mmCIF file of C-alpha atoms in Angstrom:
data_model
loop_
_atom_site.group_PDB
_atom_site.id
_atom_site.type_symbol
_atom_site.label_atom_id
_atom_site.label_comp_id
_atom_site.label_asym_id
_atom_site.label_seq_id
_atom_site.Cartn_x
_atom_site.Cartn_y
_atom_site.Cartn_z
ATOM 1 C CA UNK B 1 243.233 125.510 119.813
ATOM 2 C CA UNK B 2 241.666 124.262 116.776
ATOM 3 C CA UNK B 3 241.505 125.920 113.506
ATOM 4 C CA UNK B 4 238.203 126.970 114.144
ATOM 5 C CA UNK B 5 240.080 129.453 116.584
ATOM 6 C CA UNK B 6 237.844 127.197 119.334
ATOM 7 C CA UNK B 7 239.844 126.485 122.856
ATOM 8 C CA UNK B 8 239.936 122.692 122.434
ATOM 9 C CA UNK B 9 239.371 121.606 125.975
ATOM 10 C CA UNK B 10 240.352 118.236 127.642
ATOM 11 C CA UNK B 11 242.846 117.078 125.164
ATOM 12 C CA UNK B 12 244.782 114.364 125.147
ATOM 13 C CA UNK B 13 248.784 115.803 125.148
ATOM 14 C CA UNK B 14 252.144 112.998 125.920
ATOM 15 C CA UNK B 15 255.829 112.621 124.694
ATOM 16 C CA UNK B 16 256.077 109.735 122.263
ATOM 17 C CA UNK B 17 257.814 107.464 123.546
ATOM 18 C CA UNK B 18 257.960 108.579 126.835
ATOM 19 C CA UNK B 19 255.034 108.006 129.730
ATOM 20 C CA UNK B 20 254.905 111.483 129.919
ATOM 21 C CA UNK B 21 251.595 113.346 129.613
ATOM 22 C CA UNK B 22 248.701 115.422 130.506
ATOM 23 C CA UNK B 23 245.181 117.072 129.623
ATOM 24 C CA UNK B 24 244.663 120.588 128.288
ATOM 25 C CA UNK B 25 242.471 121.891 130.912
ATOM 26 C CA UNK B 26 238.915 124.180 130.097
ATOM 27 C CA UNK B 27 241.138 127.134 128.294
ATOM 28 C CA UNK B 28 242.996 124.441 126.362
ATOM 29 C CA UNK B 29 246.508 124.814 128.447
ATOM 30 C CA UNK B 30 248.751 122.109 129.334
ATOM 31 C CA UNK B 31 251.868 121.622 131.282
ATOM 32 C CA UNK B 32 255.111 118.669 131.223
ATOM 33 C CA UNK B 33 257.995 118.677 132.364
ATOM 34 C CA UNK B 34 260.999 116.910 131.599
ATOM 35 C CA UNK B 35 264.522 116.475 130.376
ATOM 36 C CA UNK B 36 266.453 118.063 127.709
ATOM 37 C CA UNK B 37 265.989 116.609 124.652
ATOM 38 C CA UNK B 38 264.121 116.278 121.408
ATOM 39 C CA UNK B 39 260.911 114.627 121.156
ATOM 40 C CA UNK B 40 257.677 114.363 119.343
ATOM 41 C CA UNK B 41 254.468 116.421 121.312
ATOM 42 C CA UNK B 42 251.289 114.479 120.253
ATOM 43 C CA UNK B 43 247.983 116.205 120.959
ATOM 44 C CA UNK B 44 244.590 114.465 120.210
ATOM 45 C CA UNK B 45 241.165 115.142 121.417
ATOM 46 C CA UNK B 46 237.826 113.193 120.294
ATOM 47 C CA UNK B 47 236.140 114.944 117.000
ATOM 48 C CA UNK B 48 239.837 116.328 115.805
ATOM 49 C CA UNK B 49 242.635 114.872 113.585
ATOM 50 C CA UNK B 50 245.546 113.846 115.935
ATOM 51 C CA UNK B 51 248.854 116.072 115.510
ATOM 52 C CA UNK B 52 252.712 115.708 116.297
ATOM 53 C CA UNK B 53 255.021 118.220 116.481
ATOM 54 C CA UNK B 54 259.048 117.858 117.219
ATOM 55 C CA UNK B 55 259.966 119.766 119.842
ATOM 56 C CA UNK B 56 263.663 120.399 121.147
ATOM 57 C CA UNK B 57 264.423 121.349 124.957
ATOM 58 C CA UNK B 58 267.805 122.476 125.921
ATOM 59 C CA UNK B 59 268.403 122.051 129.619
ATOM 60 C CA UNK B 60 267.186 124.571 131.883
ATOM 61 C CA UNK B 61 264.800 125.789 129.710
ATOM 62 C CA UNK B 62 261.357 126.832 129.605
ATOM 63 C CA UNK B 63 259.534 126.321 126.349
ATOM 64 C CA UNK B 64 255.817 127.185 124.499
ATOM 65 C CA UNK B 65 254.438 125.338 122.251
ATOM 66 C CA UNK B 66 251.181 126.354 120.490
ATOM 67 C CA UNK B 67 249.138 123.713 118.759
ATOM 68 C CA UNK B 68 246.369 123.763 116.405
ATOM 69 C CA UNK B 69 244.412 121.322 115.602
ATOM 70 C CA UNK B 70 241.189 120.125 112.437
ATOM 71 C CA UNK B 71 238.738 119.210 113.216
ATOM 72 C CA UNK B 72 237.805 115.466 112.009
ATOM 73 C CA UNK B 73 235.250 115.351 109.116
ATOM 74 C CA UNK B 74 234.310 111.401 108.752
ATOM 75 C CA UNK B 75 231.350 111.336 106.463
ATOM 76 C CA UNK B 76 229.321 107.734 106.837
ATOM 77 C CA UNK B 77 227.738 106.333 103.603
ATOM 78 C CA UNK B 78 223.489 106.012 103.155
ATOM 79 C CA UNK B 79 222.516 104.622 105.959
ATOM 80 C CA UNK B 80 218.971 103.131 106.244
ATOM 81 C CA UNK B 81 217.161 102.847 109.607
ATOM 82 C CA UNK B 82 214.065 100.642 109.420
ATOM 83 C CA UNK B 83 211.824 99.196 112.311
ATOM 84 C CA UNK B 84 208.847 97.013 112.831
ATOM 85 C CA UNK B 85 206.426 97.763 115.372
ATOM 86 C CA UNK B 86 206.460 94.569 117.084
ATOM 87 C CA UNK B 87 209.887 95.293 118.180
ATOM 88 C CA UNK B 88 208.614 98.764 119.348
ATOM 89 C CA UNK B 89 205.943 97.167 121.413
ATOM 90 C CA UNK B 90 208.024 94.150 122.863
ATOM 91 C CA UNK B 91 210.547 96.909 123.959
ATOM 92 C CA UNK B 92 207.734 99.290 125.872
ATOM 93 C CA UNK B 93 207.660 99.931 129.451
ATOM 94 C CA UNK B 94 203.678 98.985 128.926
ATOM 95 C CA UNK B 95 202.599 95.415 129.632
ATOM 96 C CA UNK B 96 202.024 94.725 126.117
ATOM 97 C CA UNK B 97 202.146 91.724 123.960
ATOM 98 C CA UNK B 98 202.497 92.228 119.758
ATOM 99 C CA UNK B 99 201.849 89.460 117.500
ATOM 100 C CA UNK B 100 203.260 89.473 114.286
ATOM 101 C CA UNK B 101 199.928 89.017 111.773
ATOM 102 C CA UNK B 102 202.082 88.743 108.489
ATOM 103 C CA UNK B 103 203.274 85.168 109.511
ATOM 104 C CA UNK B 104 199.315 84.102 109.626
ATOM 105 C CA UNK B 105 198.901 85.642 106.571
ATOM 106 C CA UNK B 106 196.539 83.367 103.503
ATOM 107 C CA UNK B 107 195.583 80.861 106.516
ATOM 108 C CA UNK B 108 192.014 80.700 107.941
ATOM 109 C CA UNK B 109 192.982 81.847 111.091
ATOM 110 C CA UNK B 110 190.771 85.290 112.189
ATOM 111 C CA UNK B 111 191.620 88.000 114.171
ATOM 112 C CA UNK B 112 190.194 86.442 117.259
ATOM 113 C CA UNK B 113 191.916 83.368 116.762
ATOM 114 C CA UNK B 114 194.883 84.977 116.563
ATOM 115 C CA UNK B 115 194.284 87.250 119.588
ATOM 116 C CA UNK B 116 193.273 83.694 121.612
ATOM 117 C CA UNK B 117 197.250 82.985 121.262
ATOM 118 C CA UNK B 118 198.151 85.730 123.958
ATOM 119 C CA UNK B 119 198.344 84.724 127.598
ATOM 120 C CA UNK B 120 195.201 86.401 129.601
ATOM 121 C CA UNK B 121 192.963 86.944 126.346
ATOM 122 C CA UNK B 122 189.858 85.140 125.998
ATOM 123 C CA UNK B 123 186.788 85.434 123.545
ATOM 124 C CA UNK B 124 183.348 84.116 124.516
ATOM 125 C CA UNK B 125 181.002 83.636 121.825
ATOM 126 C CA UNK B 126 177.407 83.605 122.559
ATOM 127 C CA UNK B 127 176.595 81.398 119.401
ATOM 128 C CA UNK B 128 178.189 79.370 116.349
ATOM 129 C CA UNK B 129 180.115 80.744 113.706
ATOM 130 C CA UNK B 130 179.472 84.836 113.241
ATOM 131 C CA UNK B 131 178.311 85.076 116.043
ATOM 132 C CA UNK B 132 178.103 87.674 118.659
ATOM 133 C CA UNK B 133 181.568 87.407 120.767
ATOM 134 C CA UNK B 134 183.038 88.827 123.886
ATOM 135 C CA UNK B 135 186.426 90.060 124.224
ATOM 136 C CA UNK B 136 188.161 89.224 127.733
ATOM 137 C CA UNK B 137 191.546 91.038 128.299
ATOM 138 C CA UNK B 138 192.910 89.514 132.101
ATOM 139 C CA UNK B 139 189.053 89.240 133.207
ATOM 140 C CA UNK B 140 187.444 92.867 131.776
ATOM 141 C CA UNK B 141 185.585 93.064 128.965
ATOM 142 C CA UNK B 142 183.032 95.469 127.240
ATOM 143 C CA UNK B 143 183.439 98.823 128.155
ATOM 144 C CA UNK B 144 186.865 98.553 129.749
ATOM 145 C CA UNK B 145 188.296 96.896 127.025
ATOM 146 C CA UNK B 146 189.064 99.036 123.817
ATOM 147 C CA UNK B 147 189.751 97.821 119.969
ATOM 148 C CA UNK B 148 191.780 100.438 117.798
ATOM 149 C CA UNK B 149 192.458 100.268 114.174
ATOM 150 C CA UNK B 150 195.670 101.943 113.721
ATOM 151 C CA UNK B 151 195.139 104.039 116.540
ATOM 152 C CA UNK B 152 191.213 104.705 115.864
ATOM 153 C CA UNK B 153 188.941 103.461 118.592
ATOM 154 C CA UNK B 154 185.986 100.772 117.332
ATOM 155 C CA UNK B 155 183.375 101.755 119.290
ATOM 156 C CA UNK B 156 180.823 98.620 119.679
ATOM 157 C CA UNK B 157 183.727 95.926 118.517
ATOM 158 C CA UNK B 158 182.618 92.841 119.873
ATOM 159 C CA UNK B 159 178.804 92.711 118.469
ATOM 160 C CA UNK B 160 178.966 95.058 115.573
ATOM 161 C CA UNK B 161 182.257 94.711 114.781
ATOM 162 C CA UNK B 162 182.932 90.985 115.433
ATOM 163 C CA UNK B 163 186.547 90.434 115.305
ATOM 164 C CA UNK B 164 185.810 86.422 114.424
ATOM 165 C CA UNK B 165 184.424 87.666 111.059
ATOM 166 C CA UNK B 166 187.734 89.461 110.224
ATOM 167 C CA UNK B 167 190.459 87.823 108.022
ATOM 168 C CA UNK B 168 193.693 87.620 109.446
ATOM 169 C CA UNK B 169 195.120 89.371 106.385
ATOM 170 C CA UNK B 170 193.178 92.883 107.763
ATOM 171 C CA UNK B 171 196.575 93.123 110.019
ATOM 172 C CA UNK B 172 200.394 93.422 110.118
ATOM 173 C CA UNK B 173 200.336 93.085 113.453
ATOM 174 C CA UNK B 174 198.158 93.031 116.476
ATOM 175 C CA UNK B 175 199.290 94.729 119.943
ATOM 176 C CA UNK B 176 197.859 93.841 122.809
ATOM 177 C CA UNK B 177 198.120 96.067 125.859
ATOM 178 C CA UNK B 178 197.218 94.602 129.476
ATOM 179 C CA UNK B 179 196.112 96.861 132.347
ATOM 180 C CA UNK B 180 197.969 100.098 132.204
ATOM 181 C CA UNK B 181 197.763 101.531 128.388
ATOM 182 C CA UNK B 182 199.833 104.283 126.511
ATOM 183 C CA UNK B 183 197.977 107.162 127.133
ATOM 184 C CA UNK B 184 196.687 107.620 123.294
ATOM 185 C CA UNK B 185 194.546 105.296 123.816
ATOM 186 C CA UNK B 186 192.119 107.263 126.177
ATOM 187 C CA UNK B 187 191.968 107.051 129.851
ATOM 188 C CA UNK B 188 188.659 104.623 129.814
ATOM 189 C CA UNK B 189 190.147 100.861 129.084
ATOM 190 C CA UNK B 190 191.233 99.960 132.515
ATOM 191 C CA UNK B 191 190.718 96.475 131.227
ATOM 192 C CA UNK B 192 193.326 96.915 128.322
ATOM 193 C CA UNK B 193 194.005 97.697 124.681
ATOM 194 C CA UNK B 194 193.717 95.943 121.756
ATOM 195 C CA UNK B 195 195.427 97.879 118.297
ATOM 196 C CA UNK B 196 195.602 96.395 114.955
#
């Protein structure tokens, strides 16, 4: 029992020194048997302090032995938990690819240049520099293909929004998700994602 007057069940109870032993069972009972003699009753269960108690048998006899055991109180220092979401998105069950935009950071590489990097993304520009461009995600583009900014959809990215006129500073990170996408980003790009 522990002191919380709680049945502690499944406990770990042996002899020391001796390969006797057993396991309380759901009310928190236990039975050994053995010789006459004195010996040390150990008890310890996960989440409780462990506890020995000498105990003497004379032969021929039957003996109960109560034991109560604390609960263990470890308290763990300040613990900080930090994550980037590139690790989130490498880890997803989506096909999704996340490029980390802080290493391109103060180069002259664009958005789109960046995005050209991941396997089955393509941009087709219909001009020069600033011009209009098409965004190709595994063969879809313009409708089935969607551009978030954290999350927000971009509606007309790709003429009005022209992701080759957009520093590479403008993002942490880029995630690109491929043919099935997370289903906060709408039910309409069947061609795949593309969050910033």
């Amino acid at each position: 029992m522990s002191t919380e007057k709680e049945v502690v069940d499944f406990a770990t109870v042996y002899l020391k020194g001796t390969n006797q032993g057993c396991y309380t069972d759901e009310k928190g009972i236990y039975h050994l048997k053995t010789t006459a003699g004195e010996y040390t009753l150990v008890v310890s269960a996960i989440g409780y302090q462990t506890v020995e108690k000498k105990v003497k048998l004379a032969k021929g006899e039957r003996i109960k032995v109560n034991v109560t055991i604390a609960p263990a109180v470890k308290e763990l220092g300040e613990v900080l938990v930090t994550t980037s979401g590139v690790g989130r998105v490498n880890q997803s069950a989506f096909n999704a690819v996340a490029i980390d935009a802080k290493k391109l950071h103060n180069s002259t590489q664009t958005l789109a240049g960046a995005l050209t990097k991941v396997p089955g993304v393509k941009l087709r520009e219909s001009g020069g520099v600033g011009a209009d461009m098409q965004l190709y995600i595994d063969g879809f583009s313009g409708k089935h293909v969607k551009i978030f900014i954290d999350g927000i959809p971009q509606e007309g990215a790709g003429a009005a929004f022209d992701l080759n006129n957009v520093p590479i500073n403008f993002a942490d990170r880029i995630e690109v998700y491929k043919g099935v996408v997370p289903v906060g980003f709408g039910t309409d790009a069947i061609g795949g994602v593309v969050n910033m």
